[in-house]
Short mmCIF file of C-alpha atoms and ligand atoms in Angstrom, two decimals:
data_model
loop_
_atom_site.label_atom_id
_atom_site.label_comp_id
_atom_site.label_asym_id
_atom_site.label_seq_id
_atom_site.Cartn_x
_atom_site.Cartn_y
_atom_site.Cartn_z
CA MET A 7 229.72 -23.63 31.48
CA SER A 8 228.35 -20.16 31.07
CA THR A 9 228.88 -18.32 27.87
CA GLY A 10 225.01 -17.77 27.62
CA LYS A 11 223.08 -14.44 28.66
CA TYR A 12 220.34 -16.34 30.12
CA LEU A 13 219.49 -16.92 33.82
CA ARG A 14 217.25 -20.02 34.92
CA VAL A 15 215.63 -19.03 37.96
CA ASN A 16 213.10 -21.11 39.77
CA GLY A 17 212.48 -22.65 36.21
CA THR A 18 211.97 -19.62 34.21
CA GLU A 19 214.29 -18.35 31.96
CA TYR A 20 215.29 -14.64 32.04
CA GLN A 21 217.76 -12.77 29.47
CA ILE A 22 220.06 -10.83 31.54
CA PRO A 23 220.37 -7.57 30.87
CA GLY A 24 224.17 -6.74 29.66
CA GLN A 25 224.91 -4.26 32.59
CA TRP A 26 224.07 -7.02 34.99
CA LEU A 27 226.77 -9.62 33.73
CA GLY A 28 229.42 -8.18 35.97
CA ARG A 29 227.18 -7.59 38.85
CA ARG A 30 225.86 -9.87 42.03
CA LEU A 31 223.46 -12.63 41.47
CA LEU A 32 222.17 -11.47 44.74
CA ASP A 33 221.09 -7.85 43.42
CA TYR A 34 219.76 -9.26 40.47
CA LEU A 35 217.22 -11.58 42.18
CA ARG A 36 216.36 -9.02 44.67
CA HIS A 37 216.18 -5.91 42.42
CA GLU A 38 215.26 -7.36 38.89
CA LEU A 39 213.09 -10.45 40.21
CA ARG A 40 212.10 -9.03 43.20
CA LEU A 41 212.65 -12.45 44.90
CA VAL A 42 213.30 -10.88 48.46
CA SER A 43 213.57 -14.12 50.06
CA VAL A 44 217.33 -14.14 49.34
CA LYS A 45 218.75 -11.89 52.10
CA GLU A 46 221.82 -9.88 52.32
CA GLY A 47 223.74 -10.22 55.74
CA CYS A 48 227.27 -9.70 55.42
CA GLY A 49 227.57 -9.46 51.67
CA GLU A 50 231.02 -11.40 51.79
CA GLY A 51 230.20 -15.28 52.28
CA ASP A 52 230.00 -15.18 56.10
CA CYS A 53 226.35 -15.40 56.99
CA GLY A 54 224.74 -17.55 54.61
CA ALA A 55 221.44 -15.60 54.65
CA CYS A 56 221.88 -15.32 50.63
CA THR A 57 221.93 -18.98 49.70
CA VAL A 58 220.55 -20.06 46.78
CA PHE A 59 220.92 -23.22 44.82
CA VAL A 60 223.15 -23.42 41.80
CA ASP A 61 222.38 -26.78 39.79
CA ALA A 62 220.89 -28.18 43.13
CA GLU A 63 224.05 -27.31 45.21
CA PRO A 64 223.75 -24.42 47.87
CA MET A 65 226.28 -21.12 46.95
CA CYS A 66 226.24 -17.64 48.50
CA ALA A 67 224.48 -15.62 45.77
CA CYS A 68 226.68 -12.41 47.37
CA LEU A 69 229.76 -13.71 45.78
CA LEU A 70 228.74 -14.90 42.45
CA LEU A 71 228.36 -12.62 39.28
CA CYS A 72 225.26 -13.17 37.14
CA GLY A 73 227.62 -13.64 34.31
CA VAL A 74 229.54 -16.50 36.04
CA VAL A 75 225.93 -18.25 36.56
CA ALA A 76 224.48 -17.90 33.18
CA GLY A 77 222.73 -20.88 31.91
CA ARG A 78 222.59 -22.72 35.35
CA ASN A 79 219.70 -23.63 37.27
CA ILE A 80 218.89 -21.07 40.08
CA ILE A 81 216.47 -22.02 42.73
CA THR A 82 215.45 -19.84 45.44
CA VAL A 83 213.11 -20.37 48.49
CA GLU A 84 210.42 -19.22 46.11
CA GLY A 85 211.24 -21.97 44.13
CA LEU A 86 211.12 -24.82 46.62
CA PRO A 87 208.29 -26.94 46.36
CA GLN A 88 205.05 -25.74 48.35
CA ASP A 89 204.89 -28.89 50.58
CA PHE A 90 208.14 -28.56 51.84
CA ARG A 91 207.82 -25.08 52.53
CA GLN A 92 204.49 -25.73 54.33
CA ARG A 93 206.41 -28.85 56.57
CA PHE A 94 209.56 -26.55 57.24
CA ALA A 95 207.07 -23.86 58.44
CA GLN A 96 205.22 -26.21 61.09
CA LEU A 97 208.16 -27.61 62.18
CA CYS A 98 209.45 -24.23 62.86
CA GLU A 99 206.62 -23.35 64.73
CA LYS A 100 206.76 -26.43 66.55
CA HIS A 101 210.37 -26.12 67.52
CA GLY A 102 210.56 -22.44 67.86
CA GLY A 103 213.05 -22.59 65.07
CA LEU A 104 212.84 -18.98 64.32
CA GLN A 105 212.74 -15.38 65.97
CA CYS A 106 213.44 -12.36 63.83
CA GLY A 107 213.46 -14.62 60.40
CA TYR A 108 216.28 -12.92 58.73
CA CYS A 109 218.48 -16.03 58.46
CA THR A 110 215.18 -18.22 58.10
CA PRO A 111 215.48 -18.27 53.83
CA GLY A 112 219.21 -19.44 54.16
CA PHE A 113 218.43 -22.13 56.54
CA THR A 114 215.17 -23.03 54.46
CA MET A 115 217.73 -23.72 51.73
CA MET A 116 219.98 -25.65 53.49
CA SER A 117 217.22 -27.76 55.04
CA ALA A 118 215.91 -28.43 51.77
CA TRP A 119 219.55 -29.51 50.50
CA LEU A 120 219.93 -31.73 53.66
CA SER A 121 216.53 -33.41 53.27
CA GLY A 122 217.37 -33.95 49.57
CA GLY A 123 220.56 -36.09 50.77
CA GLY A 124 222.88 -33.25 50.68
CA THR A 125 226.20 -34.16 52.01
CA GLU A 126 229.98 -33.81 51.62
CA THR A 127 231.64 -37.09 52.48
CA GLY A 128 228.52 -39.22 53.56
CA LYS A 129 229.25 -38.97 57.32
CA ASP A 130 229.45 -35.23 57.98
CA PRO A 131 228.13 -33.87 61.23
CA LEU A 132 225.16 -31.60 61.12
CA ASP A 133 226.93 -28.46 62.57
CA LYS A 134 229.59 -28.79 60.00
CA LEU A 135 227.04 -28.68 57.01
CA LEU A 136 225.36 -26.04 58.63
CA ALA A 137 228.53 -24.00 59.50
CA GLY A 138 227.99 -21.22 56.82
CA ASN A 139 224.78 -19.99 58.15
CA ILE A 140 224.78 -17.48 61.08
CA CYS A 141 221.52 -16.88 63.15
CA ARG A 142 222.17 -13.56 65.16
CA CYS A 143 219.14 -14.62 67.31
CA SER A 144 220.97 -17.86 67.85
CA VAL A 145 217.98 -20.29 67.57
CA TYR A 146 220.56 -23.22 66.41
CA GLN A 147 219.59 -25.75 68.55
CA GLN A 148 215.89 -25.27 67.85
CA LEU A 149 216.68 -25.36 64.07
CA LYS A 150 218.77 -28.43 64.65
CA LYS A 151 215.51 -30.12 65.83
CA VAL A 152 213.55 -28.97 62.63
CA VAL A 153 216.36 -30.38 60.34
CA ALA A 154 216.51 -33.71 62.26
CA GLU A 155 212.77 -34.14 61.89
CA LEU A 156 212.77 -33.20 58.32
CA THR A 157 215.67 -35.63 57.28
CA MET B 1 205.03 4.63 38.66
CA GLY B 2 206.44 7.87 41.11
CA SER B 3 209.59 7.08 43.04
CA GLN B 4 209.85 3.69 44.45
CA VAL B 5 211.74 3.65 47.66
CA SER B 6 214.43 1.22 47.71
CA ILE B 7 214.86 -1.13 50.61
CA ILE B 8 217.68 -2.71 49.25
CA ARG B 9 221.20 -1.10 50.29
CA PRO B 10 223.48 -0.67 47.23
CA SER B 11 225.96 -3.42 46.44
CA TYR B 12 229.45 -1.94 47.34
CA LEU B 13 230.78 -4.17 44.71
CA PRO B 14 231.55 -2.17 41.69
CA GLU B 15 230.03 -3.30 38.58
CA ILE B 16 232.74 -5.60 36.92
CA GLU B 17 233.60 -5.60 33.25
CA LEU B 18 233.43 -9.44 33.03
CA PHE B 19 235.36 -11.49 30.47
CA ARG B 20 234.39 -14.92 29.88
CA PRO B 21 236.52 -16.64 26.97
CA SER B 22 236.39 -20.34 26.43
CA SER B 23 239.95 -20.78 25.70
CA ILE B 24 243.10 -20.17 27.29
CA ASP B 25 244.33 -18.01 24.62
CA GLY B 26 241.46 -15.92 25.28
CA VAL B 27 242.15 -15.55 28.93
CA PHE B 28 245.64 -14.77 28.19
CA GLU B 29 244.28 -11.76 25.78
CA CYS B 30 242.07 -10.81 28.76
CA ILE B 31 245.10 -10.83 30.97
CA LYS B 32 247.11 -8.74 28.86
CA ASP B 33 244.44 -6.27 28.62
CA GLY B 34 244.59 -5.73 32.66
CA ALA B 35 241.87 -8.12 33.75
CA ARG B 36 242.22 -10.24 36.88
CA VAL B 37 241.94 -13.84 37.07
CA LEU B 38 238.52 -14.64 38.59
CA ALA B 39 237.87 -18.60 39.58
CA GLY B 40 235.51 -18.98 42.32
CA GLY B 41 235.52 -15.43 43.62
CA THR B 42 235.39 -16.07 47.37
CA ASP B 43 238.77 -14.27 47.89
CA LEU B 44 238.73 -11.86 44.86
CA LEU B 45 235.29 -10.39 45.37
CA PRO B 46 235.28 -9.72 48.87
CA TRP B 47 238.71 -7.82 48.06
CA ALA B 48 236.96 -5.69 45.08
CA SER B 49 233.94 -4.85 47.60
CA GLN B 50 236.79 -3.38 50.20
CA HIS B 51 238.96 -1.83 47.73
CA GLY B 52 237.04 -0.86 44.74
CA GLN B 53 239.01 -2.45 42.43
CA PRO B 54 239.76 -4.64 40.41
CA ARG B 55 237.01 -3.64 37.77
CA LYS B 56 238.19 -5.95 35.11
CA MET B 57 237.99 -9.64 35.54
CA VAL B 58 238.30 -12.61 33.41
CA TRP B 59 236.37 -15.51 34.50
CA ILE B 60 238.10 -18.92 33.72
CA GLY B 61 235.15 -21.22 34.33
CA ASN B 62 234.47 -21.48 30.67
CA VAL B 63 237.80 -23.01 29.66
CA GLU B 64 237.03 -26.77 29.61
CA PRO B 65 240.44 -28.30 29.96
CA LEU B 66 240.89 -26.47 33.37
CA HIS B 67 237.83 -28.52 34.66
CA GLY B 68 239.70 -31.61 34.78
CA PHE B 69 241.09 -33.60 37.61
CA SER B 70 242.71 -37.04 37.92
CA VAL B 71 243.28 -39.33 40.88
CA ASP B 72 245.53 -42.22 40.28
CA ASP B 73 247.35 -43.61 43.27
CA GLU B 74 251.07 -42.28 42.17
CA ARG B 75 249.87 -38.47 41.61
CA LEU B 76 246.73 -36.20 41.51
CA GLN B 77 246.47 -33.42 39.10
CA ILE B 78 243.79 -31.02 39.74
CA GLY B 79 242.74 -28.29 37.16
CA ALA B 80 242.50 -24.71 37.99
CA CYS B 81 238.55 -24.72 37.91
CA VAL B 82 238.15 -27.73 40.29
CA THR B 83 236.27 -26.61 43.26
CA GLN B 84 236.85 -27.73 47.03
CA GLY B 85 233.35 -29.32 47.01
CA GLU B 86 234.32 -31.63 43.91
CA LEU B 87 237.19 -32.74 45.50
CA ILE B 88 235.73 -33.33 49.23
CA ARG B 89 232.93 -35.34 47.25
CA CYS B 90 235.21 -37.74 45.61
CA ALA B 91 236.13 -40.62 47.78
CA ASP B 92 239.29 -41.54 45.96
CA PHE B 93 240.66 -38.03 46.33
CA ARG B 94 240.19 -38.44 50.10
CA ARG B 95 241.54 -41.81 50.00
CA ALA B 96 244.74 -40.47 48.07
CA ALA B 97 245.49 -37.19 49.85
CA PRO B 98 243.90 -37.45 53.43
CA ALA B 99 245.97 -34.27 54.69
CA VAL B 100 244.55 -32.01 51.59
CA ALA B 101 240.98 -33.47 51.66
CA ASP B 102 241.13 -32.54 55.84
CA SER B 103 242.33 -29.07 55.03
CA VAL B 104 239.69 -28.32 52.29
CA GLN B 105 236.95 -29.33 54.70
CA PHE B 106 238.29 -26.56 57.15
CA VAL B 107 237.86 -23.80 54.38
CA GLY B 108 234.79 -21.58 54.55
CA SER B 109 231.39 -23.58 54.74
CA VAL B 110 229.55 -26.04 52.21
CA GLN B 111 228.31 -22.89 50.29
CA LEU B 112 231.97 -21.38 49.98
CA ARG B 113 233.61 -24.99 49.18
CA ASN B 114 230.99 -25.09 46.28
CA GLN B 115 232.36 -21.89 44.80
CA ALA B 116 235.93 -22.06 45.70
CA THR B 117 238.79 -23.64 43.66
CA LEU B 118 241.49 -25.32 45.21
CA LEU B 119 244.13 -23.36 43.15
CA GLY B 120 242.21 -20.15 44.20
CA ASN B 121 243.32 -20.78 47.87
CA VAL B 122 247.15 -21.67 46.35
CA CYS B 123 247.00 -18.15 44.28
CA SER B 124 245.63 -16.26 47.31
CA ALA B 125 248.70 -17.27 49.13
CA SER B 126 247.45 -16.42 52.54
CA PRO B 127 249.76 -17.30 55.30
CA ALA B 128 246.73 -18.89 57.01
CA GLY B 129 245.64 -20.58 53.73
CA ASP B 130 244.20 -24.05 54.85
CA THR B 131 245.41 -26.10 51.86
CA LEU B 132 249.04 -25.06 51.62
CA PRO B 133 250.48 -26.84 54.24
CA ALA B 134 248.56 -30.03 53.59
CA LEU B 135 249.94 -29.58 49.74
CA LEU B 136 253.51 -28.96 50.77
CA VAL B 137 253.45 -32.29 52.68
CA HIS B 138 252.17 -34.02 49.53
CA GLU B 139 254.88 -32.45 47.54
CA ALA B 140 252.65 -30.24 45.23
CA GLN B 141 254.11 -28.68 42.18
CA VAL B 142 251.87 -25.77 40.66
CA GLU B 143 251.84 -25.58 36.78
CA ILE B 144 252.27 -22.18 35.56
CA THR B 145 251.37 -21.20 31.94
CA GLY B 146 253.38 -17.93 30.72
CA ALA B 147 251.84 -17.81 27.41
CA PRO B 148 250.38 -20.05 25.22
CA GLY B 149 252.32 -23.23 25.08
CA GLN B 150 254.82 -22.02 27.46
CA GLU B 151 254.51 -24.26 31.03
CA ARG B 152 256.37 -24.97 33.69
CA GLN B 153 256.34 -26.61 36.90
CA VAL B 154 257.20 -24.94 40.07
CA SER B 155 257.37 -26.62 43.60
CA LEU B 156 254.65 -25.13 45.93
CA ASP B 157 257.48 -24.13 48.37
CA ASP B 158 259.29 -21.88 45.81
CA PHE B 159 255.89 -20.62 44.32
CA LEU B 160 254.96 -18.82 47.84
CA LEU B 161 256.80 -15.89 48.14
CA ALA B 162 255.33 -13.78 50.92
CA PRO B 163 251.69 -12.90 52.13
CA GLY B 164 249.49 -12.49 48.94
CA LYS B 165 252.59 -12.79 46.69
CA THR B 166 253.41 -15.80 44.61
CA MET B 167 255.82 -16.45 42.01
CA LEU B 168 253.21 -15.75 39.18
CA ALA B 169 254.57 -12.91 36.84
CA PRO B 170 252.17 -10.45 35.58
CA GLY B 171 250.41 -12.30 32.81
CA GLU B 172 250.81 -15.89 33.96
CA LEU B 173 247.90 -18.19 34.73
CA ALA B 174 248.20 -21.23 37.15
CA SER B 175 246.70 -23.96 35.18
CA GLY B 176 246.65 -26.64 37.74
CA VAL B 177 248.36 -28.30 40.74
CA SER B 178 249.79 -31.68 40.94
CA PHE B 179 250.78 -33.73 43.91
CA CYS B 180 251.67 -37.07 45.45
CA GLY B 181 249.21 -39.55 46.59
CA LEU B 182 249.51 -41.91 49.56
CA ARG B 183 251.94 -45.01 48.60
CA ALA B 184 251.75 -48.11 50.51
CA ASN B 185 252.45 -47.73 54.25
CA GLU B 186 251.94 -44.09 54.10
CA MET B 187 249.73 -41.78 55.76
CA SER B 188 248.87 -37.70 56.36
CA ALA B 189 246.72 -35.53 58.26
CA TYR B 190 246.19 -31.77 58.73
CA ARG B 191 244.86 -29.89 61.80
CA ARG B 192 244.34 -26.46 62.93
CA HIS B 193 243.36 -24.19 65.91
CA THR B 194 240.96 -21.57 65.41
CA GLU B 195 238.62 -19.25 67.83
CA ARG B 196 235.64 -20.04 65.98
CA ARG B 197 235.13 -23.67 64.88
CA ALA B 198 234.05 -22.39 61.24
CA LEU B 199 234.40 -19.56 59.07
CA ASP B 200 237.54 -18.53 60.74
CA LEU B 201 241.20 -18.32 59.65
CA ALA B 202 243.74 -20.71 61.38
CA VAL B 203 245.88 -18.88 64.28
CA ALA B 204 248.07 -22.16 63.75
CA SER B 205 247.96 -25.16 61.62
CA VAL B 206 250.20 -28.24 60.82
CA ALA B 207 250.23 -30.94 58.11
CA ALA B 208 252.41 -33.96 58.15
CA ARG B 209 252.93 -37.18 55.94
CA LEU B 210 254.77 -39.99 57.44
CA VAL B 211 256.26 -43.16 56.00
CA PHE B 212 256.58 -46.06 57.91
CA GLU B 213 258.69 -49.00 57.60
CA ALA B 214 257.22 -52.46 57.01
CA ASP B 215 256.82 -53.19 60.61
CA GLY B 216 254.01 -50.45 61.00
CA TYR B 217 255.99 -48.68 63.84
CA THR B 218 259.07 -47.40 62.59
CA VAL B 219 259.40 -43.89 60.87
CA ALA B 220 260.77 -44.33 57.47
CA GLY B 221 260.34 -40.71 56.04
CA ALA B 222 258.33 -37.89 56.92
CA ARG B 223 257.45 -34.23 56.09
CA VAL B 224 255.86 -31.53 58.24
CA ALA B 225 254.59 -28.30 57.24
CA LEU B 226 253.15 -25.33 59.18
CA GLY B 227 250.52 -22.60 58.57
CA ALA B 228 249.86 -19.05 59.96
CA VAL B 229 253.31 -18.98 61.86
CA GLY B 230 255.09 -17.33 59.11
CA PRO B 231 254.92 -14.92 55.96
CA THR B 232 254.04 -18.28 54.02
CA ALA B 233 253.42 -21.54 55.19
CA LEU B 234 256.56 -23.40 56.01
CA VAL B 235 257.98 -26.87 55.44
CA ALA B 236 259.54 -27.78 58.84
CA ILE B 237 262.51 -29.86 57.46
CA GLU B 238 264.33 -30.47 60.95
CA ALA B 239 261.19 -31.34 62.85
CA ALA B 240 260.35 -34.01 60.33
CA LYS B 241 264.02 -35.36 60.18
CA SER B 242 263.62 -35.77 63.97
CA LEU B 243 261.25 -38.69 63.41
CA VAL B 244 262.85 -40.47 61.01
CA GLY B 245 264.53 -43.93 61.93
CA HIS B 246 262.36 -43.89 65.36
CA PRO B 247 259.26 -45.45 66.22
CA LEU B 248 256.51 -42.90 67.09
CA THR B 249 256.53 -42.73 71.19
CA GLY B 250 255.73 -39.60 73.44
CA GLU B 251 259.32 -38.90 73.24
CA THR B 252 259.85 -38.48 69.66
CA LYS B 253 256.68 -36.86 69.25
CA SER B 254 257.51 -34.23 71.70
CA ILE B 255 260.96 -33.55 70.36
CA CYS B 256 259.64 -33.01 66.89
CA ALA B 257 257.04 -30.61 68.21
CA ALA B 258 259.60 -28.84 70.08
CA ILE B 259 261.75 -28.38 67.00
CA ALA B 260 258.73 -27.30 64.90
CA ALA B 261 257.80 -24.65 67.67
CA GLU B 262 261.49 -23.28 67.59
CA THR B 263 261.87 -23.06 64.06
CA CYS B 264 258.56 -21.47 62.97
CA LYS B 265 258.63 -17.43 62.73
CA PRO B 266 255.12 -16.55 64.15
CA ILE B 267 254.16 -12.92 64.21
CA SER B 268 251.82 -11.20 67.04
CA ASP B 269 248.36 -10.01 65.63
CA PHE B 270 244.93 -9.61 66.83
CA ARG B 271 244.33 -13.38 66.62
CA ALA B 272 247.06 -14.44 68.94
CA SER B 273 250.45 -13.46 70.16
CA ALA B 274 253.62 -15.01 68.83
CA ASP B 275 254.40 -17.06 71.94
CA TYR B 276 250.70 -18.50 72.02
CA ARG B 277 251.24 -19.35 68.26
CA ARG B 278 254.42 -21.66 68.91
CA GLN B 279 252.60 -23.18 71.94
CA LEU B 280 249.97 -24.07 69.31
CA VAL B 281 252.39 -25.39 66.87
CA LYS B 282 253.91 -27.86 69.51
CA VAL B 283 250.05 -29.01 70.52
CA LEU B 284 249.09 -29.36 66.83
CA VAL B 285 252.26 -31.20 65.77
CA GLU B 286 251.62 -33.97 68.43
CA ASP B 287 248.06 -34.11 67.40
CA VAL B 288 248.48 -34.40 63.77
CA ILE B 289 251.17 -37.14 64.56
CA GLY B 290 248.55 -38.80 66.69
CA GLU B 291 245.88 -38.58 64.31
CA ILE B 292 248.27 -40.31 61.59
CA GLU B 293 248.97 -42.96 64.03
CA GLN B 294 245.04 -43.62 64.62
CA ARG B 295 244.71 -43.84 60.70
CA ALA B 296 247.94 -45.57 59.87
CA ARG B 297 246.87 -48.68 62.52
CA ILE B 298 245.63 -50.71 59.57
CA PHE B 299 249.11 -50.88 58.14
CA LYS B 300 250.27 -52.92 61.41
CA PRO B 301 251.00 -56.53 60.59
CA ASN B 302 248.99 -57.65 63.44
CA GLY B 303 246.13 -55.32 62.37
CA GLU B 304 246.12 -53.69 65.83
CA GLY B 305 242.96 -51.42 66.36
CA ARG B 306 240.87 -52.46 63.22
C1 FAD C 28 233.63 -16.35 54.53
C2 FAD C 28 235.13 -16.74 54.16
C3 FAD C 28 235.66 -17.61 54.87
C4 FAD C 28 236.68 -18.26 54.28
N1 FAD C 28 237.52 -19.25 55.03
C5 FAD C 28 238.70 -19.74 54.69
C6 FAD C 28 239.07 -20.59 55.36
O1 FAD C 28 238.59 -20.97 56.48
N2 FAD C 28 240.45 -21.08 55.02
C7 FAD C 28 241.09 -20.69 53.78
O2 FAD C 28 242.25 -21.02 53.53
N3 FAD C 28 240.51 -19.95 53.24
C8 FAD C 28 239.33 -19.17 53.56
N4 FAD C 28 238.56 -18.24 52.84
C9 FAD C 28 239.43 -17.78 51.51
C10 FAD C 28 239.02 -18.59 50.24
O3 FAD C 28 237.53 -19.03 50.11
C11 FAD C 28 239.77 -19.37 49.58
O4 FAD C 28 241.05 -18.92 49.72
C12 FAD C 28 239.50 -20.02 48.25
O5 FAD C 28 240.10 -21.34 48.08
C13 FAD C 28 239.70 -18.92 47.08
O6 FAD C 28 239.52 -19.47 45.95
P1 FAD C 28 238.61 -18.87 44.73
O7 FAD C 28 238.62 -19.88 43.61
O8 FAD C 28 237.48 -18.55 45.17
O9 FAD C 28 239.58 -17.73 44.56
P2 FAD C 28 239.36 -16.31 43.50
O10 FAD C 28 238.48 -15.44 44.60
O11 FAD C 28 238.53 -16.32 42.41
O12 FAD C 28 240.90 -16.03 43.37
C14 FAD C 28 241.70 -15.92 44.48
C15 FAD C 28 242.84 -15.00 44.09
O13 FAD C 28 243.80 -15.88 43.02
C16 FAD C 28 243.88 -15.73 41.73
N5 FAD C 28 243.63 -16.84 40.97
C17 FAD C 28 242.65 -17.30 41.15
N6 FAD C 28 242.90 -18.60 40.41
C18 FAD C 28 243.80 -18.30 39.74
C19 FAD C 28 245.15 -19.12 38.62
N7 FAD C 28 244.04 -20.31 38.13
N8 FAD C 28 245.95 -18.48 38.22
C20 FAD C 28 246.34 -17.36 38.66
N9 FAD C 28 245.45 -16.63 39.64
C21 FAD C 28 244.57 -17.00 40.13
C22 FAD C 28 242.75 -14.42 41.44
O14 FAD C 28 243.35 -13.37 40.83
C23 FAD C 28 242.79 -13.83 43.05
O15 FAD C 28 243.72 -12.85 43.20
C24 FAD C 28 237.45 -17.80 53.13
C25 FAD C 28 236.85 -16.72 52.56
C26 FAD C 28 235.38 -16.40 52.95
C27 FAD C 28 234.58 -15.31 51.90
S1 FES C 29 225.12 -12.15 52.55
FE1 FES C 29 226.02 -13.77 51.37
S2 FES C 29 226.83 -15.04 52.87
FE2 FES C 29 226.09 -13.25 54.04
S1 FES C 30 215.96 -15.74 63.61
FE1 FES C 30 216.71 -13.80 63.92
S2 FES C 30 218.57 -14.30 62.56
FE2 FES C 30 217.91 -16.29 62.82
#
């Protein structure tokens, strides 16, 4: 439910300026809050670079309007626990889990979700759960090792 | 502080005039005012980015009664705001409507399923919409609300008119969809073929629901529906009929598959030629029936297979 005019991002409440209610969450996070971990790859739900948590579930910030997520809890990479981010970075280094790094924030969010027990039916293959994140450098196999060691 | 160089490309989505009423009456007022219904937005927002319109949208997520869903053995009722993610996570739903559960899991990705609604997939009426063949074999009825207090139920088969076209008249809202759950000795499944494994639309797809006699072998009733091989998802009546009264064998399955391939109406486009789609229908019908057989082993009196 969100009739409100507030967005809760990484634990802080922000009043959404009226002109932002009908604009994308992705742009609000990047332009207004300068949370530039949230990337725009495709802008239409295909690539997962813009993945954020809305009430602990991953969603694409490029397909959400600010007014639609008002009052809900938004988490970006900047809001993930420091120790998780460190561990994720270490494992990426160990397994070669990134090249250009553009997809990394999206994969970081999905890894955080998975390591917190994220699932749909309780017996989904990893490929299915990560299918919404595209890596143009194609480090999928390495990222799977990272996730396997995290979870 | 001087001019700041923006490293961010501007969004192509025009600024939307967004309404967020908390009652159905409020939604109708906005629709009357020219606003387009926004549910999960996974179809509507990419469309608006590409076409520069609609500019006015009414988000229905604030209307509490549209969030309800219930699963009892006989019938499932899903409100307009229920997301596909919510449905997949519900074990009762997966048990009551396996074909629909299969189909929902093919839509987009985890992220998209958390946003997209089941009814949004129905109202988009894409010929390749994954949930449509599955909902057809589960005898879905769409609940249409015309104005406050004016409700009617339409079978999904009638509701789907053409690509992107439904029976919804201007000013109408689909408030929910209901469909049959599995009864004793029934099983259903859905399969599709895509070029990529995920985030791609079906080149062809098939759903089926079979009722078995008490012996666990003979087919007592059947429904088959096809996706992406016609202007809308199609019910394959003749193909389904061919199974009734027979046990499932290699021969009965391939007869059913051949009839389905004959009666579908595929087009050739960038995804595949019409001929290829017919071939796919044949393969998928046999696959789906095979899957149902696997899943239905549990019914067999001697418990074979489990
Ligand atoms: C990257 C990507 C991948 C996708 N992959 C698939 C796929 O594999 N298979 C598939 O089938 N689909 C796919 N889709 C399409 C889309 O996700 C689904 O069709 C989705 O179910 C739409 O639901 P929604 O709630 O987001 O609808 P919205 O976008 O909110 O609405 C869709 C349309 O229906 C209308 N509408 C919605 N709800 C109602 C209502 N209650 N009453 C009246 N009108 C209504 C809207 O006005 C709009 O025209 C994909 C989309 C994207 C962006
Ligand atoms: S930018 Fe949102 S999914 Fe690609
Ligand atoms: S590391 Fe370059 S896109 Fe994934």
